[in-house]
PDB file of C-alpha atoms in Angstrom:
ATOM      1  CA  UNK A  21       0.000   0.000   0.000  1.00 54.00           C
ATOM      2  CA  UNK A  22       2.909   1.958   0.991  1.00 46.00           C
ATOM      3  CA  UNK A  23       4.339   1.118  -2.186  1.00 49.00           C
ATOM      4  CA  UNK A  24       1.391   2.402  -4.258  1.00 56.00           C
ATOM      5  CA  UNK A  25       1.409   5.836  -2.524  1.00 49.00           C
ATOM      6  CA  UNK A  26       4.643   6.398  -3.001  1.00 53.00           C
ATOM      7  CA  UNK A  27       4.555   5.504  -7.044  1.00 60.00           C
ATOM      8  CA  UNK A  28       1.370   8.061  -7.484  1.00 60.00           C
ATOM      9  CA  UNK A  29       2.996  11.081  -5.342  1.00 58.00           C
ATOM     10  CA  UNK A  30       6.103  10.285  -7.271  1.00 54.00           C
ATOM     11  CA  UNK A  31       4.107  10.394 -10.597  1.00 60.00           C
ATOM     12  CA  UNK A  32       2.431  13.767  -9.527  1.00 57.00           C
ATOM     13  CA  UNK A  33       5.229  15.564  -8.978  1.00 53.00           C
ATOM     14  CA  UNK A  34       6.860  14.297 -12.312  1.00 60.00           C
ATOM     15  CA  UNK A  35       3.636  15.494 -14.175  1.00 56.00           C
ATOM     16  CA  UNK A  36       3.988  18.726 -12.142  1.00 54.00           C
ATOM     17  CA  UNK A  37       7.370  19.321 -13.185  1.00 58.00           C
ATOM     18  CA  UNK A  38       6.258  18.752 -16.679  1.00 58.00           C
ATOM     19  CA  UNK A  39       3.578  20.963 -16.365  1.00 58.00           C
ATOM     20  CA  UNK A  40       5.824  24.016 -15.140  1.00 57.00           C
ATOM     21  CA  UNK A  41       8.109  23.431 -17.498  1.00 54.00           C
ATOM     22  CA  UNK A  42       6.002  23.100 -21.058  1.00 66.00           C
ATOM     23  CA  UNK A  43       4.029  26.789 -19.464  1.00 67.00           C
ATOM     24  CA  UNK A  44       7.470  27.963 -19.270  1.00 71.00           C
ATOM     25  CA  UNK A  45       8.383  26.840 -22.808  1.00 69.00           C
ATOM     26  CA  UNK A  46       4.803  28.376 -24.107  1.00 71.00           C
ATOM     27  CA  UNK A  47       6.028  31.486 -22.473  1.00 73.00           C
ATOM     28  CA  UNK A  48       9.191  31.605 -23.815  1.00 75.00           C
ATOM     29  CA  UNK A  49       7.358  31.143 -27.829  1.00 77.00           C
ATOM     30  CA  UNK A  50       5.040  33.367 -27.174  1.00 75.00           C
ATOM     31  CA  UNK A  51       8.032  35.707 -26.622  1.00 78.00           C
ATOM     32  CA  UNK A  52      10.366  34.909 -29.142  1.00 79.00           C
ATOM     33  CA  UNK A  53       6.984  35.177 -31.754  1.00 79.00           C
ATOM     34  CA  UNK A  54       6.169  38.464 -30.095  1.00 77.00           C
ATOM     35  CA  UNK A  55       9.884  39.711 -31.021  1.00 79.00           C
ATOM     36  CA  UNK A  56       9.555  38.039 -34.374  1.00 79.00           C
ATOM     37  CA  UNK A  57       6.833  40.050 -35.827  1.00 78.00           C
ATOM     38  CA  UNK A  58       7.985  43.052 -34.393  1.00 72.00           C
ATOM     39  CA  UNK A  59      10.795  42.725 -36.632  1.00 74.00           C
ATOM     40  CA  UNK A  60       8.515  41.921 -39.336  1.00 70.00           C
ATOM     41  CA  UNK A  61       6.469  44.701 -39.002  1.00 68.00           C
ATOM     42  CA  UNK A  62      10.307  46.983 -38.680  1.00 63.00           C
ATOM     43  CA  UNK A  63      11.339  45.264 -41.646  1.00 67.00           C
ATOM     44  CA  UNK A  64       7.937  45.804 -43.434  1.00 62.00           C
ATOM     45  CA  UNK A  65       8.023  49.518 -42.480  1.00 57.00           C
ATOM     46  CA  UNK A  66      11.459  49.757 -44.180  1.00 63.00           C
ATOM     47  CA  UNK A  67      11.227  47.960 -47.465  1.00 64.00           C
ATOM     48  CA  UNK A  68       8.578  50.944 -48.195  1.00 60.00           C
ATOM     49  CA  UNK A  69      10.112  53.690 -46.743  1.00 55.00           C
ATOM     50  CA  UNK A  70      13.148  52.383 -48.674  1.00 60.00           C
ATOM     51  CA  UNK A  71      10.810  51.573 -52.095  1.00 62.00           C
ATOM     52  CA  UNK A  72       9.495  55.560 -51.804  1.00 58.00           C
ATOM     53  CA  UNK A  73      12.776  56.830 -51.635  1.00 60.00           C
ATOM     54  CA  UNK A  74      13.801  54.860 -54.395  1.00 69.00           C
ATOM     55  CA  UNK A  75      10.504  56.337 -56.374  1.00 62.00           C
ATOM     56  CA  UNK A  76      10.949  59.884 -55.270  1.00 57.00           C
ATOM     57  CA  UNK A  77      15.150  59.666 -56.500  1.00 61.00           C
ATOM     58  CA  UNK A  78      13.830  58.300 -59.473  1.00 68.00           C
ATOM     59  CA  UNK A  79      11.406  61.040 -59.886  1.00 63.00           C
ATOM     60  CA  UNK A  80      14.876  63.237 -59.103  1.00 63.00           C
ATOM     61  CA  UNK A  81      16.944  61.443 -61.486  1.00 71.00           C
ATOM     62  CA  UNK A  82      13.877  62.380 -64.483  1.00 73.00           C
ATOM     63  CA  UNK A  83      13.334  65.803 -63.429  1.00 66.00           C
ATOM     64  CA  UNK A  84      17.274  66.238 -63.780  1.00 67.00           C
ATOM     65  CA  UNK A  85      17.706  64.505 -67.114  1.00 75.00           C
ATOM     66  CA  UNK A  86      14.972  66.933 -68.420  1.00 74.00           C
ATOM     67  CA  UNK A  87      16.386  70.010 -66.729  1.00 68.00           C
ATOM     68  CA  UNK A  88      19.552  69.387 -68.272  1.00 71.00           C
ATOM     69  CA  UNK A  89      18.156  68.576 -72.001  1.00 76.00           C
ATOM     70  CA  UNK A  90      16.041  71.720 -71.179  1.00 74.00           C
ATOM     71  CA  UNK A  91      19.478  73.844 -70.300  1.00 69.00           C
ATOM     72  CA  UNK A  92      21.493  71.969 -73.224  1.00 73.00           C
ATOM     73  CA  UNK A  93      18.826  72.856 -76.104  1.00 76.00           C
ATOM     74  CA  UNK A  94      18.617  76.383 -74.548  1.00 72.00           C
ATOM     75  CA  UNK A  95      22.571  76.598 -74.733  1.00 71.00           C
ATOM     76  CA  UNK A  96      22.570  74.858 -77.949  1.00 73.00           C
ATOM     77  CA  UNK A  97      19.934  77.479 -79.674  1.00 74.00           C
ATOM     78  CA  UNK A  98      21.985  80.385 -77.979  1.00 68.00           C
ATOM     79  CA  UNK A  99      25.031  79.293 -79.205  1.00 66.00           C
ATOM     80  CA  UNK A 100      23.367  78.712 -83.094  1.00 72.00           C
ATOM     81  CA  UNK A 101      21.892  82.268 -82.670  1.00 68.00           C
ATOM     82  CA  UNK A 102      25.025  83.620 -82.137  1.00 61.00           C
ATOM     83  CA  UNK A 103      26.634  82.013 -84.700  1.00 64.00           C
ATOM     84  CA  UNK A 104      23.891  83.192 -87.391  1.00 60.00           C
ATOM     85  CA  UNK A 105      24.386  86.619 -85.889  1.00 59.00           C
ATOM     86  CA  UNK A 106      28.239  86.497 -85.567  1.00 56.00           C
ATOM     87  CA  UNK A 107      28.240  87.237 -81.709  1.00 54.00           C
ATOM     88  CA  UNK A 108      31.409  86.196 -80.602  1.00 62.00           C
ATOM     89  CA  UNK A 109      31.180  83.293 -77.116  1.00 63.00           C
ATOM     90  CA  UNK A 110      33.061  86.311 -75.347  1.00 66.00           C
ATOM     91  CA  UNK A 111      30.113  88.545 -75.839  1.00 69.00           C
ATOM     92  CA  UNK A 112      27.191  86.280 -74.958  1.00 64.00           C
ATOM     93  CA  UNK A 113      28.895  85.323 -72.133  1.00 67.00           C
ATOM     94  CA  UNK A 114      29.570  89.213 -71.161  1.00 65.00           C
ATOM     95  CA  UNK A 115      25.618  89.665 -71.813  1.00 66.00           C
ATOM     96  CA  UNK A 116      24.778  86.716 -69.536  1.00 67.00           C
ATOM     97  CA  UNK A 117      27.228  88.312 -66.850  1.00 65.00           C
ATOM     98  CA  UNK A 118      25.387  91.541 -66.688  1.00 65.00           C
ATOM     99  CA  UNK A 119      22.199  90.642 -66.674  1.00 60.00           C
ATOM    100  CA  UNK A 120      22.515  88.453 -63.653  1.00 61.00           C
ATOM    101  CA  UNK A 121      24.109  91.297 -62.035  1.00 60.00           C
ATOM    102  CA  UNK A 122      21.021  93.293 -62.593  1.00 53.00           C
ATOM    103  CA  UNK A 123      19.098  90.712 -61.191  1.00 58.00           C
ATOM    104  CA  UNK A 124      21.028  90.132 -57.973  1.00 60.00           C
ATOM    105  CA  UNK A 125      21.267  94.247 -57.687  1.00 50.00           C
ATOM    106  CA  UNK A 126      17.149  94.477 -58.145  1.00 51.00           C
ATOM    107  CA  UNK A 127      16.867  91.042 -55.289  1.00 51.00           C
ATOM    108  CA  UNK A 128      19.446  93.222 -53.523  1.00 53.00           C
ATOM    109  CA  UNK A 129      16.920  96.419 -53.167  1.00 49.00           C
ATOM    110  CA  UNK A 130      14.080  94.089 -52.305  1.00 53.00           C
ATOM    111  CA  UNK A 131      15.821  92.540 -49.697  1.00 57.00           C
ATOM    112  CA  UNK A 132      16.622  95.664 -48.304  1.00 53.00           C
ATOM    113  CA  UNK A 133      12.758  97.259 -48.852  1.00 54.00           C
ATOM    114  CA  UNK A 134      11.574  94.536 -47.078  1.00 58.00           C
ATOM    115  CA  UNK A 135      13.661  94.922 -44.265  1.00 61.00           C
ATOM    116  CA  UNK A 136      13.300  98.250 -43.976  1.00 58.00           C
ATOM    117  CA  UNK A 137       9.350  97.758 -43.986  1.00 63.00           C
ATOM    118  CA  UNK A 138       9.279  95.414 -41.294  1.00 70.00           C
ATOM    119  CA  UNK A 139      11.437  97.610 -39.295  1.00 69.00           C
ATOM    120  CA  UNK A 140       9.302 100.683 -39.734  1.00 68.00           C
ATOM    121  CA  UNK A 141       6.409  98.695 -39.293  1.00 72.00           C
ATOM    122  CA  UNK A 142       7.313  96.805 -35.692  1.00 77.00           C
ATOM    123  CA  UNK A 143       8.548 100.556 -34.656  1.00 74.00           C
ATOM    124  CA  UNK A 144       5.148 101.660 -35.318  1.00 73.00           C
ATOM    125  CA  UNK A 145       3.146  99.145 -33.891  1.00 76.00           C
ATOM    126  CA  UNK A 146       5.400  99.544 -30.902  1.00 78.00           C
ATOM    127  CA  UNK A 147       4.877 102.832 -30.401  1.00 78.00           C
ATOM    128  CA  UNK A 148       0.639 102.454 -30.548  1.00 81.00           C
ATOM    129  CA  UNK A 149      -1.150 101.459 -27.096  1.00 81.00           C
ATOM    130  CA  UNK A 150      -3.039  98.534 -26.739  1.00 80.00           C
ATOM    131  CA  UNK A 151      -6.362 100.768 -26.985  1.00 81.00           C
ATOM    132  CA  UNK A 152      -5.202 102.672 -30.249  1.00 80.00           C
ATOM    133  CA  UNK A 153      -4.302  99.215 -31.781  1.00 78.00           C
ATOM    134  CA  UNK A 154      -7.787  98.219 -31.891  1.00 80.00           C
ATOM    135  CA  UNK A 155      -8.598 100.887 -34.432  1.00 82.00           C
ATOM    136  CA  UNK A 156      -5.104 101.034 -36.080  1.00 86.00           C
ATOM    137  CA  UNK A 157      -4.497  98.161 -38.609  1.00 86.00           C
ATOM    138  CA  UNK A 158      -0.852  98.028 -39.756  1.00 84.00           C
ATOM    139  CA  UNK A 159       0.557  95.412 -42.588  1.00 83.00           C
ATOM    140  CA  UNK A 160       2.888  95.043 -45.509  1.00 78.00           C
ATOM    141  CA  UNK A 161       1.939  93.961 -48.693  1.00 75.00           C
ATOM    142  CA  UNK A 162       3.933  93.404 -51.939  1.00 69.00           C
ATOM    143  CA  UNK A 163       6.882  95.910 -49.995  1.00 69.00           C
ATOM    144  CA  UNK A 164       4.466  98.127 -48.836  1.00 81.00           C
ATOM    145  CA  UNK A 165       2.972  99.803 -45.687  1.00 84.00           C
ATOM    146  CA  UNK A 166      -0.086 100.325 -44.895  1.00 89.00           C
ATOM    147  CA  UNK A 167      -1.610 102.002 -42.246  1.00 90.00           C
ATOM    148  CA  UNK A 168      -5.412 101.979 -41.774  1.00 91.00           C
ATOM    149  CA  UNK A 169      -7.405 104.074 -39.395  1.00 91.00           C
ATOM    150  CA  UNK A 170     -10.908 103.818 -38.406  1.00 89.00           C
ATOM    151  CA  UNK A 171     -12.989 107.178 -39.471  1.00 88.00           C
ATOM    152  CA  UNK A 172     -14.547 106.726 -36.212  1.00 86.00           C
ATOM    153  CA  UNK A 173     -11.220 107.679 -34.491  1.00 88.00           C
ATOM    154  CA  UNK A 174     -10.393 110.120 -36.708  1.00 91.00           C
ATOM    155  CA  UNK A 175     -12.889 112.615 -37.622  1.00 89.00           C
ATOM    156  CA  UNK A 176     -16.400 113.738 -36.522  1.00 80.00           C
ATOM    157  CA  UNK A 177     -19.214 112.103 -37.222  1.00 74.00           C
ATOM    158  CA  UNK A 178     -20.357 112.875 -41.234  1.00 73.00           C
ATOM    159  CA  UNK A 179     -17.660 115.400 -41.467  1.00 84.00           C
ATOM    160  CA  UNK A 180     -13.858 115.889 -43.054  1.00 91.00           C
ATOM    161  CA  UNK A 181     -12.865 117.395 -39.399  1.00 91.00           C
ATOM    162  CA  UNK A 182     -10.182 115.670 -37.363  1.00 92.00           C
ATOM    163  CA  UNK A 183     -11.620 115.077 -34.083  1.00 89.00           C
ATOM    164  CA  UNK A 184      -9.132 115.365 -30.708  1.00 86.00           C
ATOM    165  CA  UNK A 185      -8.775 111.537 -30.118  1.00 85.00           C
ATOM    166  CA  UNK A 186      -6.499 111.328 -33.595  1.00 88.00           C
ATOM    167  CA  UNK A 187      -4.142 113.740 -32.306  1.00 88.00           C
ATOM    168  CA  UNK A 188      -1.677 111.476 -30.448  1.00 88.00           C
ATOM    169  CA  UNK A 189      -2.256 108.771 -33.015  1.00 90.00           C
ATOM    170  CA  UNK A 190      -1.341 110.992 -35.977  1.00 92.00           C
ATOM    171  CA  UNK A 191       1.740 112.294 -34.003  1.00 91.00           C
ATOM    172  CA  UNK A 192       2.982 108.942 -33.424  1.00 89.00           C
ATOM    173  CA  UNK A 193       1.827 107.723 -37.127  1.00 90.00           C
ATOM    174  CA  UNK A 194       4.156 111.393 -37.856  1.00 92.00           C
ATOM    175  CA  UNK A 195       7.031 110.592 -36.360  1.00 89.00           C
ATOM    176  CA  UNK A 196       7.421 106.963 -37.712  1.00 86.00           C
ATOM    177  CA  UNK A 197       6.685 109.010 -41.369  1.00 88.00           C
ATOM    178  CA  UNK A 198       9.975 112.100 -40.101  1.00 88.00           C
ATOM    179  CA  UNK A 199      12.366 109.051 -39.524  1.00 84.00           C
ATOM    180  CA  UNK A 200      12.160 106.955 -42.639  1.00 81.00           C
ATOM    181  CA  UNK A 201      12.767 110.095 -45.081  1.00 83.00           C
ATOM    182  CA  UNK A 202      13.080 107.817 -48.811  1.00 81.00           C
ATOM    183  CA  UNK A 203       9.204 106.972 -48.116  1.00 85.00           C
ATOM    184  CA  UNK A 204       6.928 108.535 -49.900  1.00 91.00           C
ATOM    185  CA  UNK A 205       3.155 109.075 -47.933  1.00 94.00           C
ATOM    186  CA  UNK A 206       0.022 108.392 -49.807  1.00 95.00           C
ATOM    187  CA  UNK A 207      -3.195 109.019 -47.837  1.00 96.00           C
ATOM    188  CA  UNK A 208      -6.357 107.630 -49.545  1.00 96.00           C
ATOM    189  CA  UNK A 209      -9.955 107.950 -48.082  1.00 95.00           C
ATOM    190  CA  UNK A 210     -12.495 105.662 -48.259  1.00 95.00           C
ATOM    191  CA  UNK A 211     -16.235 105.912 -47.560  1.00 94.00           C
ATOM    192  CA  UNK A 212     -19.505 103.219 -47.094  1.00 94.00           C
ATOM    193  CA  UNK A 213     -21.679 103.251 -50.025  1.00 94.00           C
ATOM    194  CA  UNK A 214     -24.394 105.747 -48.274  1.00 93.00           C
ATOM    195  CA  UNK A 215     -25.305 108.805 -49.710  1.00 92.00           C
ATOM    196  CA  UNK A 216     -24.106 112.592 -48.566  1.00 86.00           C
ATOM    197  CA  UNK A 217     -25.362 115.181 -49.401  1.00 77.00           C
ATOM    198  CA  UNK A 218     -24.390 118.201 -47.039  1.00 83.00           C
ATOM    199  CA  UNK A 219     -23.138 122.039 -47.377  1.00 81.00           C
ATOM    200  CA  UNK A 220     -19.727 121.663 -49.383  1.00 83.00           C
ATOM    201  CA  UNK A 221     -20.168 118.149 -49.615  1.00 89.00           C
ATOM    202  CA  UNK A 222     -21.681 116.594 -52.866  1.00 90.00           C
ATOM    203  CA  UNK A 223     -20.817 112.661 -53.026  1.00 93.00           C
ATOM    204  CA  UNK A 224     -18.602 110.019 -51.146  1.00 94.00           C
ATOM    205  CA  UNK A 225     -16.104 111.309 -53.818  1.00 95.00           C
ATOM    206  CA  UNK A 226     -15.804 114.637 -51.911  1.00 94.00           C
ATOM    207  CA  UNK A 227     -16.063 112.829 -48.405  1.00 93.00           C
ATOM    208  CA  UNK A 228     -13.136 110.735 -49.394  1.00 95.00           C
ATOM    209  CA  UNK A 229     -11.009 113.302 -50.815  1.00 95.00           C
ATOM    210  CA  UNK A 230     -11.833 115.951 -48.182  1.00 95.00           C
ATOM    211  CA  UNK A 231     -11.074 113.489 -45.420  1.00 95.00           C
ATOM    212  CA  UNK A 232      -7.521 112.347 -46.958  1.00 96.00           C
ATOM    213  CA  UNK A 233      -6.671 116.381 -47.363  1.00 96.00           C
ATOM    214  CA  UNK A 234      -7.746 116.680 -43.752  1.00 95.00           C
ATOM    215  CA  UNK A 235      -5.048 114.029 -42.554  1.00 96.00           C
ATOM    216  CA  UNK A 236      -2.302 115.539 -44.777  1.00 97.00           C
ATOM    217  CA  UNK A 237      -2.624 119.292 -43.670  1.00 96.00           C
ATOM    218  CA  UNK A 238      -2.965 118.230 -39.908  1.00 95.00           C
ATOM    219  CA  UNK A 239       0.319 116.052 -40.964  1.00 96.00           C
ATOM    220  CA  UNK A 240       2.552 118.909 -42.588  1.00 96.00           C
ATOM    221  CA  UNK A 241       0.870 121.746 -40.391  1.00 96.00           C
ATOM    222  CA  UNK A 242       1.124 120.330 -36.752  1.00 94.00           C
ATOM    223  CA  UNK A 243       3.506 117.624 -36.964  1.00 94.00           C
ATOM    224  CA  UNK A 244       5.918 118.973 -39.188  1.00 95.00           C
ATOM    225  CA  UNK A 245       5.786 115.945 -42.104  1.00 95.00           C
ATOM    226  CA  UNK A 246       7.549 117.375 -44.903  1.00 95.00           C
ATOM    227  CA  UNK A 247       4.757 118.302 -47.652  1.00 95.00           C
ATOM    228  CA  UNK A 248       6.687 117.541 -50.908  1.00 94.00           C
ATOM    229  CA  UNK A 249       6.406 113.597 -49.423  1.00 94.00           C
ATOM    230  CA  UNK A 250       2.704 113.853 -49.098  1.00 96.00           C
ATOM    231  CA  UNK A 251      -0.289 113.056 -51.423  1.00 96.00           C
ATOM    232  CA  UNK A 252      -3.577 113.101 -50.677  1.00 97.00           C
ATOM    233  CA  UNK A 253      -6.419 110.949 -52.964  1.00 96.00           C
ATOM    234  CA  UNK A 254      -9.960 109.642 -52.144  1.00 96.00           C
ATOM    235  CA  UNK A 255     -11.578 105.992 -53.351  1.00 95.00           C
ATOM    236  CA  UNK A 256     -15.261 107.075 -52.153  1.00 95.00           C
ATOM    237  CA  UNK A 257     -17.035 103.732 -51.892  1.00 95.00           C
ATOM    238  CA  UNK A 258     -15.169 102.310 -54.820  1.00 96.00           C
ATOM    239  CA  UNK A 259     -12.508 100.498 -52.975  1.00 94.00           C
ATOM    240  CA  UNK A 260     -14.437  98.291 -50.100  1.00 94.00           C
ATOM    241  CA  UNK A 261     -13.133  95.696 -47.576  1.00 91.00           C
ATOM    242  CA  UNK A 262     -16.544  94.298 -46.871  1.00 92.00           C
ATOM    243  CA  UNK A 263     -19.738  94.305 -47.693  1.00 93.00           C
ATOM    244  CA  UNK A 264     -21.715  97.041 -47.357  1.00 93.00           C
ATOM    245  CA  UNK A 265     -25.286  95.253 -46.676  1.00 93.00           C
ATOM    246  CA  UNK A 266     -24.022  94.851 -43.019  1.00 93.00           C
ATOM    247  CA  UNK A 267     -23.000  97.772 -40.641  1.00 92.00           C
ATOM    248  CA  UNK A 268     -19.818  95.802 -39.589  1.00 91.00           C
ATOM    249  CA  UNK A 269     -19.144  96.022 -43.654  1.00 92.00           C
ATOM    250  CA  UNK A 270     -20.030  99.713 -43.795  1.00 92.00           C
ATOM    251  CA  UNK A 271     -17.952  99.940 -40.491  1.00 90.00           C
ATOM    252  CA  UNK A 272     -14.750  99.074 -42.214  1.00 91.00           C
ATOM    253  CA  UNK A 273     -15.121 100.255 -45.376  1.00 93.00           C
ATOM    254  CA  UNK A 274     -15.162 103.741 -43.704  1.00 93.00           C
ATOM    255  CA  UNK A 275     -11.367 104.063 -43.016  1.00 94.00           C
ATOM    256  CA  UNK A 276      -8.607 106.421 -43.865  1.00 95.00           C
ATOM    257  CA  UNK A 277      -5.293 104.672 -45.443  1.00 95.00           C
ATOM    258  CA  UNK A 278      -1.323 105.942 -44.890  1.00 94.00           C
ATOM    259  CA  UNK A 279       0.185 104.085 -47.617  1.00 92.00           C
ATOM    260  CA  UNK A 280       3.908 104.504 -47.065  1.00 88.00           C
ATOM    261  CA  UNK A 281       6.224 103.375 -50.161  1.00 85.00           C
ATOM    262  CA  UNK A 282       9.601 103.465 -51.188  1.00 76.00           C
ATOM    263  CA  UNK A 283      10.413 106.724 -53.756  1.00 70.00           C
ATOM    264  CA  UNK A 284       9.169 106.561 -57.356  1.00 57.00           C
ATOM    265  CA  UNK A 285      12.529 107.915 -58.080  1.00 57.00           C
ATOM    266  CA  UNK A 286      14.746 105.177 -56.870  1.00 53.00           C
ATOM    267  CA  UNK A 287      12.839 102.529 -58.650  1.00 46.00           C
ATOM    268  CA  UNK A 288      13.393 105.039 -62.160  1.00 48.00           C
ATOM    269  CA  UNK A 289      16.919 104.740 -61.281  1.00 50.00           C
ATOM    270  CA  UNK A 290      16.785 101.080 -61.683  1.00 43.00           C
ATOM    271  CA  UNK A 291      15.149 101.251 -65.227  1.00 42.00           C
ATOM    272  CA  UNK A 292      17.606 103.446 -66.221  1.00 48.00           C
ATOM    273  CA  UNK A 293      20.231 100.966 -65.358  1.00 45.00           C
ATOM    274  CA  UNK A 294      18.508  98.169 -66.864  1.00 41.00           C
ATOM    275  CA  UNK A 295      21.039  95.871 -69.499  1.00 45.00           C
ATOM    276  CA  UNK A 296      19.815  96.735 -72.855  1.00 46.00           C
ATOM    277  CA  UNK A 297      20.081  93.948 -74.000  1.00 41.00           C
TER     278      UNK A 297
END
């Protein structure tokens, strides 16, 4: 009986043992598998991020060869103009040369517009309070400033008259104008698309215009802007932001633009210097 004990506990713990160890071995597959089709999935991932750059340097590779037949039949019909027109190599070449001087010298005065632009314009919108800001819109376009006030702000209500809130606006807007003197100052009014019709006052046409003469007399008269730099025009109701079926529309299509550009003159000088040929 003894005996017969002894043989089952001794089988039990032998299919125990077993037991531990085949869980153990599961574990250990379900492991290694795990790892396995990680790499898989890594290897996957790189074949096609490997096959796209293949595509896209093949893609390269094309737009290359047809740059180059593009440059080599431009060089080739350059060089067989030449010929039929007995321009000597030296000369095209001399032609080439001073053309893409121009062309760095005109990138060269951009450049240095633009900077000067965003320099004039962070000055200015430094020197506005947070309160003035709200009816002051400042931006650069195409290597120009622009300035937009809010009629509200500026003048009274259906008139041309410059109201005392603009003063220390327009003296700051002045002083920005005094420091950059190779600007040139455009002010342009612009009006809703309601009707006037007062003493002196015929049309949005005369609002406009009346308004913008308004800003550059207070300009030259009490701030001291040079006059020779200023210009005054009016857009009536012809120029709009918005649409005038809405009062916010109407609202800011009534506004007053400084328009502040580099001199007509300097850009004339760069004609004249044009390659003729």
């Amino acid at each position: 009986m003894k005996k017969n004990v002894f043989t089952i506990s001794l089988a039990l713990v032998c299919l125990l043992i077993s037991s531990c160890a085949s869980k153990k071995d599961l574990e250990n597959c379900q492991l290694e598998n795990k790892e396995l089709t990680k790499n898989y999935q890594d290897a996957k991932e790189q074949l096609a991020a490997s096959k796209a750059r293949i595509t896209s340097l093949e893609e390269q590779l094309a737009g290359s060869k047809k740059a180059y037949e593009a440059v080599q039949s431009a060089l080739d019909k350059s060089l067989n103009n030449a010929s039929q027109n007995n321009v000597s190599i030296e000369k095209l070449v001399d032609q080439i040369n001073e053309s893409n001087q121009y062309i760095r010298h005109l990138v060269e005065v951009k450049s240095k517009s633009d900077s000067l632009n965003m320099v004039l314009t962070n000055n200015l919108t430094r020197s506005l309070s947070r309160e003035e800001l709200k009816e002051v819109d400042v931006q650069v376009l195409k290597g120009v400033v622009y300035i937009s006030l809010a009629d509200n702000m500026l003048y009274k209500s259906g008139s041309y008259e410059i109201n005392e809130r603009a003063a220390e606006t327009l003296s700051k807007i002045a002083k920005i104008i005094k420091d950059y003197k190779d600007y040139d100052v455009l002010i342009e009014g612009n009006t809703d698309n309601v009707p006037i019709s007062r003493e002196n006052i015929r049309n949005n046409w005369d609002l406009s215009c009346l308004r913008a003469s308004s800003v550059v007399q207070a300009l030259q008269n009490q701030y001291g802007v040079d006059p020779k730099r200023l210009t005054a025009g009016g857009r009536g109701e012809y120029n709009p932001l918005s649409d005038n079926n809405t009062e916010a529309g109407k609202l800011r299509n009534r506004r007053t633009q400084i328009i502040i550009t580099p001199k007509l003159d300097q850009f004339m000088e760069l004609i004249d210097k044009a390659p003729e040929n």
